[in-house]
Amino acid sequence: DVKVTQSSRYLVKRTGEKVFLECVQDMDHENMFWYRQDPGLGLRLIYFSYDVKMKEKGDIPEGYSVSREKKERFSLILESASTNQTSMYLCASSSRTGSGEKLFFGSGTQLSVL
Amino acid sequence: QKEVEQNSGPLSVPEGAIASLNCTYSDRGSQSFFWYRQYSGKSPELIMFIYSNGDKEDGRFTAQLNKASQYVSLLIRDSQPSDSATYLCAVTPVSGGYQKVTFGTGTKLQVIP
């Protein structure tokens, strides 16, 4: 069964802390993505990676960085957490095909920054 | 103009009725179209995809695409209370390599028993 695993379901951090969100997929997918989801704003792409050690900025990369040292693992880093980064964070993966990106999502991490 | 637009709802339908969910998109280069279902507190899951004009049926679900009108819809026949969820429309261009997925903000569907 397809699986994308996010390390934490709920996370509470303080402003200024460095925060790591981990994501692992077991489908041998090339592409991995980090989204955040906020009420009324929908899903917004933060960063994505199409290969190991490769990364591309999405629509809202400011305040975030990513790391992909292994094909199955994609980490999102909040360098200095701020209250406006309180959100639901969703990791996704997809295989490289010519028919668009069929995304498989992890269960999400609800991050609260106090 | 938003790239992918959906009515936020809620759309309320009685059990057993047909639910019709609509989505318009602005990029004429969009070639692939997806519907994701998201239950409250859960992550999105892919339920339908369509690439060609016309209808595509899968069980109680039918996706309809009209590229000339830049319009894609999802019909749910014999709606069940378990279909109550938010439905996200997503589109991508097909150009090889990474294809940016653009999501709508979703339509909340409520199926009334």
mmCIF file of C-alpha atoms in Angstrom:
data_model
loop_
_atom_site.group_PDB
_atom_site.id
_atom_site.type_symbol
_atom_site.label_atom_id
_atom_site.label_comp_id
_atom_site.label_asym_id
_atom_site.label_seq_id
_atom_site.Cartn_x
_atom_site.Cartn_y
_atom_site.Cartn_z
ATOM 1 C CA ASP A 1 0.000 0.000 0.000
ATOM 2 C CA VAL A 2 1.190 3.484 -0.888
ATOM 3 C CA LYS A 3 2.585 5.299 2.103
ATOM 4 C CA VAL A 4 3.790 8.800 2.870
ATOM 5 C CA THR A 5 4.681 9.191 6.512
ATOM 6 C CA GLN A 6 5.069 12.458 8.364
ATOM 7 C CA SER A 7 6.927 12.269 11.629
ATOM 8 C CA SER A 8 4.536 14.255 13.807
ATOM 9 C CA ARG A 9 0.772 14.748 13.731
ATOM 10 C CA TYR A 10 0.806 17.716 16.125
ATOM 11 C CA LEU A 11 3.681 19.995 17.015
ATOM 12 C CA VAL A 12 3.867 23.011 19.302
ATOM 13 C CA LYS A 13 6.886 25.299 19.086
ATOM 14 C CA ARG A 14 7.921 28.715 20.321
ATOM 15 C CA THR A 15 8.753 31.693 18.122
ATOM 16 C CA GLY A 16 12.372 31.736 17.088
ATOM 17 C CA GLU A 17 12.846 27.981 17.376
ATOM 18 C CA LYS A 18 14.273 25.974 14.507
ATOM 19 C CA VAL A 19 11.702 23.397 13.444
ATOM 20 C CA PHE A 20 12.212 20.228 11.436
ATOM 21 C CA LEU A 21 9.332 18.434 9.716
ATOM 22 C CA GLU A 22 10.200 15.032 8.327
ATOM 23 C CA CYS A 23 8.548 13.097 5.521
ATOM 24 C CA VAL A 24 9.298 9.608 4.245
ATOM 25 C CA GLN A 25 7.735 7.806 1.276
ATOM 26 C CA ASP A 26 8.027 4.134 0.418
ATOM 27 C CA MET A 27 6.891 4.291 -3.216
ATOM 28 C CA ASP A 28 10.261 5.072 -4.829
ATOM 29 C CA HIS A 29 8.782 8.330 -6.151
ATOM 30 C CA GLU A 30 11.074 10.870 -7.742
ATOM 31 C CA ASN A 31 9.079 13.950 -6.782
ATOM 32 C CA MET A 32 8.329 15.169 -3.293
ATOM 33 C CA PHE A 33 6.488 18.272 -2.165
ATOM 34 C CA TRP A 34 5.756 20.367 0.884
ATOM 35 C CA TYR A 35 2.461 22.263 1.070
ATOM 36 C CA ARG A 36 0.800 24.266 3.753
ATOM 37 C CA GLN A 37 -2.962 24.451 4.050
ATOM 38 C CA ASP A 38 -4.789 27.335 5.644
ATOM 39 C CA PRO A 39 -8.546 27.985 5.825
ATOM 40 C CA GLY A 40 -9.725 29.994 2.840
ATOM 41 C CA LEU A 41 -6.308 29.857 1.157
ATOM 42 C CA GLY A 42 -6.237 26.242 0.119
ATOM 43 C CA LEU A 43 -3.057 24.317 -0.552
ATOM 44 C CA ARG A 44 0.033 26.396 -1.232
ATOM 45 C CA LEU A 45 3.301 24.935 -2.441
ATOM 46 C CA ILE A 46 6.345 25.769 -0.320
ATOM 47 C CA TYR A 47 9.121 23.706 -1.919
ATOM 48 C CA PHE A 48 9.464 20.650 -4.068
ATOM 49 C CA SER A 49 12.215 18.260 -5.091
ATOM 50 C CA TYR A 50 12.426 16.208 -8.263
ATOM 51 C CA ASP A 51 15.582 14.323 -7.363
ATOM 52 C CA VAL A 52 17.996 13.699 -4.526
ATOM 53 C CA LYS A 53 19.787 16.897 -3.486
ATOM 54 C CA MET A 54 17.637 18.906 -5.918
ATOM 55 C CA LYS A 55 15.115 21.474 -4.723
ATOM 56 C CA GLU A 56 12.951 24.148 -6.249
ATOM 57 C CA LYS A 57 11.033 26.996 -4.647
ATOM 58 C CA GLY A 58 7.304 26.869 -4.749
ATOM 59 C CA ASP A 59 4.922 29.764 -4.311
ATOM 60 C CA ILE A 60 5.695 30.645 -0.696
ATOM 61 C CA PRO A 61 9.298 29.621 0.162
ATOM 62 C CA GLU A 62 10.135 32.559 2.421
ATOM 63 C CA GLY A 63 11.085 31.457 5.924
ATOM 64 C CA TYR A 64 11.516 27.825 4.903
ATOM 65 C CA SER A 65 14.258 25.591 3.591
ATOM 66 C CA VAL A 66 14.342 21.920 2.619
ATOM 67 C CA SER A 67 16.697 19.008 2.499
ATOM 68 C CA ARG A 68 16.634 15.858 0.398
ATOM 69 C CA GLU A 69 19.659 13.695 1.076
ATOM 70 C CA LYS A 70 17.929 10.413 0.226
ATOM 71 C CA LYS A 71 15.268 9.655 -2.366
ATOM 72 C CA GLU A 72 12.700 8.559 0.192
ATOM 73 C CA ARG A 73 13.111 11.447 2.649
ATOM 74 C CA PHE A 74 12.234 15.129 2.299
ATOM 75 C CA SER A 75 12.596 17.501 5.228
ATOM 76 C CA LEU A 76 11.090 20.933 5.718
ATOM 77 C CA ILE A 77 12.974 23.343 7.964
ATOM 78 C CA LEU A 78 11.606 26.473 9.562
ATOM 79 C CA GLU A 79 14.776 28.410 10.291
ATOM 80 C CA SER A 80 13.196 30.665 12.930
ATOM 81 C CA ALA A 81 9.566 29.843 13.560
ATOM 82 C CA SER A 82 7.072 32.680 13.600
ATOM 83 C CA THR A 83 3.394 32.772 14.571
ATOM 84 C CA ASN A 84 2.331 33.227 10.934
ATOM 85 C CA GLN A 85 3.792 29.804 10.206
ATOM 86 C CA THR A 86 1.107 28.183 12.339
ATOM 87 C CA SER A 87 -0.563 25.919 9.804
ATOM 88 C CA MET A 88 -1.247 22.404 8.585
ATOM 89 C CA TYR A 89 1.793 21.118 6.699
ATOM 90 C CA LEU A 90 1.294 18.399 4.124
ATOM 91 C CA CYS A 91 3.986 16.359 2.456
ATOM 92 C CA ALA A 92 3.258 14.649 -0.859
ATOM 93 C CA SER A 93 5.055 12.505 -3.390
ATOM 94 C CA SER A 94 4.433 11.557 -6.996
ATOM 95 C CA SER A 95 6.040 9.508 -9.724
ATOM 96 C CA ARG A 96 7.369 11.141 -12.845
ATOM 97 C CA THR A 97 4.914 10.479 -15.657
ATOM 98 C CA GLY A 98 3.735 12.313 -18.717
ATOM 99 C CA SER A 99 0.217 12.567 -17.406
ATOM 100 C CA GLY A 100 0.403 15.093 -14.653
ATOM 101 C CA GLU A 101 1.262 14.759 -11.024
ATOM 102 C CA LYS A 102 -0.856 12.269 -9.125
ATOM 103 C CA LEU A 103 -0.058 13.263 -5.590
ATOM 104 C CA PHE A 104 -0.051 10.996 -2.572
ATOM 105 C CA PHE A 105 -0.259 12.912 0.668
ATOM 106 C CA GLY A 106 0.958 12.190 4.149
ATOM 107 C CA SER A 107 -1.407 12.591 7.093
ATOM 108 C CA GLY A 108 -0.193 16.116 7.803
ATOM 109 C CA THR A 109 1.457 17.948 10.684
ATOM 110 C CA GLN A 110 -0.538 20.599 12.514
ATOM 111 C CA LEU A 111 2.092 23.067 13.675
ATOM 112 C CA SER A 112 1.327 25.694 16.268
ATOM 113 C CA VAL A 113 3.890 28.429 16.880
ATOM 114 C CA LEU A 114 3.353 30.281 20.149
ATOM 115 C CA GLN B 1 -8.274 36.080 -11.210
ATOM 116 C CA LYS B 2 -7.528 32.886 -9.332
ATOM 117 C CA GLU B 3 -5.922 30.168 -11.409
ATOM 118 C CA VAL B 4 -8.368 27.506 -10.259
ATOM 119 C CA GLU B 5 -11.737 28.583 -8.932
ATOM 120 C CA GLN B 6 -14.272 26.610 -6.975
ATOM 121 C CA ASN B 7 -17.352 27.641 -5.062
ATOM 122 C CA SER B 8 -16.494 27.125 -1.400
ATOM 123 C CA GLY B 9 -19.995 25.937 -0.531
ATOM 124 C CA PRO B 10 -21.246 24.297 1.490
ATOM 125 C CA LEU B 11 -23.173 22.400 -1.117
ATOM 126 C CA SER B 12 -25.961 20.503 0.583
ATOM 127 C CA VAL B 13 -27.680 17.588 -1.139
ATOM 128 C CA PRO B 14 -30.063 14.942 0.208
ATOM 129 C CA GLU B 15 -28.919 11.359 0.443
ATOM 130 C CA GLY B 16 -29.405 9.551 -2.857
ATOM 131 C CA ALA B 17 -29.274 12.714 -4.964
ATOM 132 C CA ILE B 18 -26.647 13.725 -7.510
ATOM 133 C CA ALA B 19 -24.015 16.149 -6.235
ATOM 134 C CA SER B 20 -22.461 18.384 -8.876
ATOM 135 C CA LEU B 21 -19.154 20.066 -8.093
ATOM 136 C CA ASN B 22 -17.673 22.595 -10.475
ATOM 137 C CA CYS B 23 -14.260 24.051 -11.192
ATOM 138 C CA THR B 24 -12.943 26.591 -13.687
ATOM 139 C CA TYR B 25 -9.317 27.236 -14.549
ATOM 140 C CA SER B 26 -7.535 30.120 -16.211
ATOM 141 C CA ASP B 27 -4.471 28.498 -17.834
ATOM 142 C CA ARG B 28 -5.361 27.207 -21.308
ATOM 143 C CA GLY B 29 -2.142 25.155 -21.187
ATOM 144 C CA SER B 30 -3.612 22.946 -18.478
ATOM 145 C CA GLN B 31 -3.835 19.380 -19.684
ATOM 146 C CA SER B 32 -4.420 17.187 -16.658
ATOM 147 C CA PHE B 33 -7.230 17.554 -14.177
ATOM 148 C CA PHE B 34 -7.682 15.926 -10.818
ATOM 149 C CA TRP B 35 -10.257 15.696 -8.066
ATOM 150 C CA TYR B 36 -9.125 15.119 -4.505
ATOM 151 C CA ARG B 37 -11.397 14.396 -1.568
ATOM 152 C CA GLN B 38 -10.451 15.677 1.877
ATOM 153 C CA TYR B 39 -12.329 14.625 4.970
ATOM 154 C CA SER B 40 -12.253 16.991 7.905
ATOM 155 C CA GLY B 41 -8.941 16.701 9.736
ATOM 156 C CA LYS B 42 -7.497 14.383 7.096
ATOM 157 C CA SER B 43 -5.210 14.812 4.107
ATOM 158 C CA PRO B 44 -6.393 14.933 0.474
ATOM 159 C CA GLU B 45 -6.756 11.693 -1.462
ATOM 160 C CA LEU B 46 -6.978 11.389 -5.228
ATOM 161 C CA ILE B 47 -10.339 10.109 -6.431
ATOM 162 C CA MET B 48 -10.524 10.994 -10.128
ATOM 163 C CA PHE B 49 -8.359 12.273 -12.957
ATOM 164 C CA ILE B 50 -9.222 13.197 -16.522
ATOM 165 C CA TYR B 51 -7.114 14.277 -19.481
ATOM 166 C CA SER B 52 -9.478 14.373 -22.457
ATOM 167 C CA ASN B 53 -12.637 16.287 -23.223
ATOM 168 C CA GLY B 54 -15.786 14.454 -22.286
ATOM 169 C CA ASP B 55 -16.805 12.228 -19.422
ATOM 170 C CA LYS B 56 -14.933 9.677 -17.382
ATOM 171 C CA GLU B 57 -16.829 7.385 -15.065
ATOM 172 C CA ASP B 58 -15.588 5.432 -12.065
ATOM 173 C CA GLY B 59 -18.296 3.844 -9.965
ATOM 174 C CA ARG B 60 -20.551 6.580 -8.597
ATOM 175 C CA PHE B 61 -18.144 9.302 -9.730
ATOM 176 C CA THR B 62 -18.073 10.999 -13.123
ATOM 177 C CA ALA B 63 -15.539 13.625 -14.092
ATOM 178 C CA GLN B 64 -16.451 15.943 -16.967
ATOM 179 C CA LEU B 65 -13.999 18.106 -18.882
ATOM 180 C CA ASN B 66 -14.656 20.907 -21.342
ATOM 181 C CA LYS B 67 -11.356 22.487 -22.387
ATOM 182 C CA ALA B 68 -12.983 25.049 -24.655
ATOM 183 C CA SER B 69 -14.895 26.442 -21.679
ATOM 184 C CA GLN B 70 -12.014 25.743 -19.261
ATOM 185 C CA TYR B 71 -14.392 23.884 -17.031
ATOM 186 C CA VAL B 72 -14.162 20.606 -15.153
ATOM 187 C CA SER B 73 -16.797 19.061 -12.953
ATOM 188 C CA LEU B 74 -17.331 16.098 -10.669
ATOM 189 C CA LEU B 75 -20.683 14.358 -10.403
ATOM 190 C CA ILE B 76 -21.417 12.048 -7.493
ATOM 191 C CA ARG B 77 -24.430 9.838 -8.072
ATOM 192 C CA ASP B 78 -26.465 8.316 -5.242
ATOM 193 C CA SER B 79 -24.744 10.601 -2.739
ATOM 194 C CA GLN B 80 -24.072 9.067 0.665
ATOM 195 C CA PRO B 81 -23.406 10.756 4.015
ATOM 196 C CA SER B 82 -19.891 9.288 3.761
ATOM 197 C CA ASP B 83 -19.334 11.517 0.710
ATOM 198 C CA SER B 84 -19.489 14.574 2.980
ATOM 199 C CA ALA B 85 -16.065 16.140 2.581
ATOM 200 C CA THR B 86 -14.237 18.972 0.852
ATOM 201 C CA TYR B 87 -13.477 18.323 -2.808
ATOM 202 C CA LEU B 88 -10.371 19.915 -4.275
ATOM 203 C CA CYS B 89 -9.921 20.512 -7.982
ATOM 204 C CA ALA B 90 -6.326 20.460 -9.253
ATOM 205 C CA VAL B 91 -4.822 21.121 -12.677
ATOM 206 C CA THR B 92 -1.401 20.692 -14.256
ATOM 207 C CA PRO B 93 0.158 21.439 -17.628
ATOM 208 C CA VAL B 94 1.823 18.482 -19.325
ATOM 209 C CA SER B 95 5.248 19.463 -20.502
ATOM 210 C CA GLY B 96 7.553 16.785 -19.166
ATOM 211 C CA GLY B 97 9.538 16.855 -15.972
ATOM 212 C CA TYR B 98 7.934 18.522 -12.990
ATOM 213 C CA GLN B 99 4.475 19.856 -13.608
ATOM 214 C CA LYS B 100 3.241 22.418 -11.154
ATOM 215 C CA VAL B 101 -0.012 21.417 -9.553
ATOM 216 C CA THR B 102 -2.427 24.246 -8.931
ATOM 217 C CA PHE B 103 -5.232 23.595 -6.474
ATOM 218 C CA GLY B 104 -8.553 25.293 -6.000
ATOM 219 C CA THR B 105 -9.619 26.134 -2.461
ATOM 220 C CA GLY B 106 -12.194 23.356 -2.461
ATOM 221 C CA THR B 107 -15.950 22.903 -2.253
ATOM 222 C CA LYS B 108 -17.446 21.554 0.942
ATOM 223 C CA LEU B 109 -20.128 18.952 0.279
ATOM 224 C CA GLN B 110 -22.724 17.999 2.879
ATOM 225 C CA VAL B 111 -24.936 14.989 2.201
ATOM 226 C CA ILE B 112 -28.022 15.151 4.393
ATOM 227 C CA PRO B 113 -29.427 11.751 5.527
#
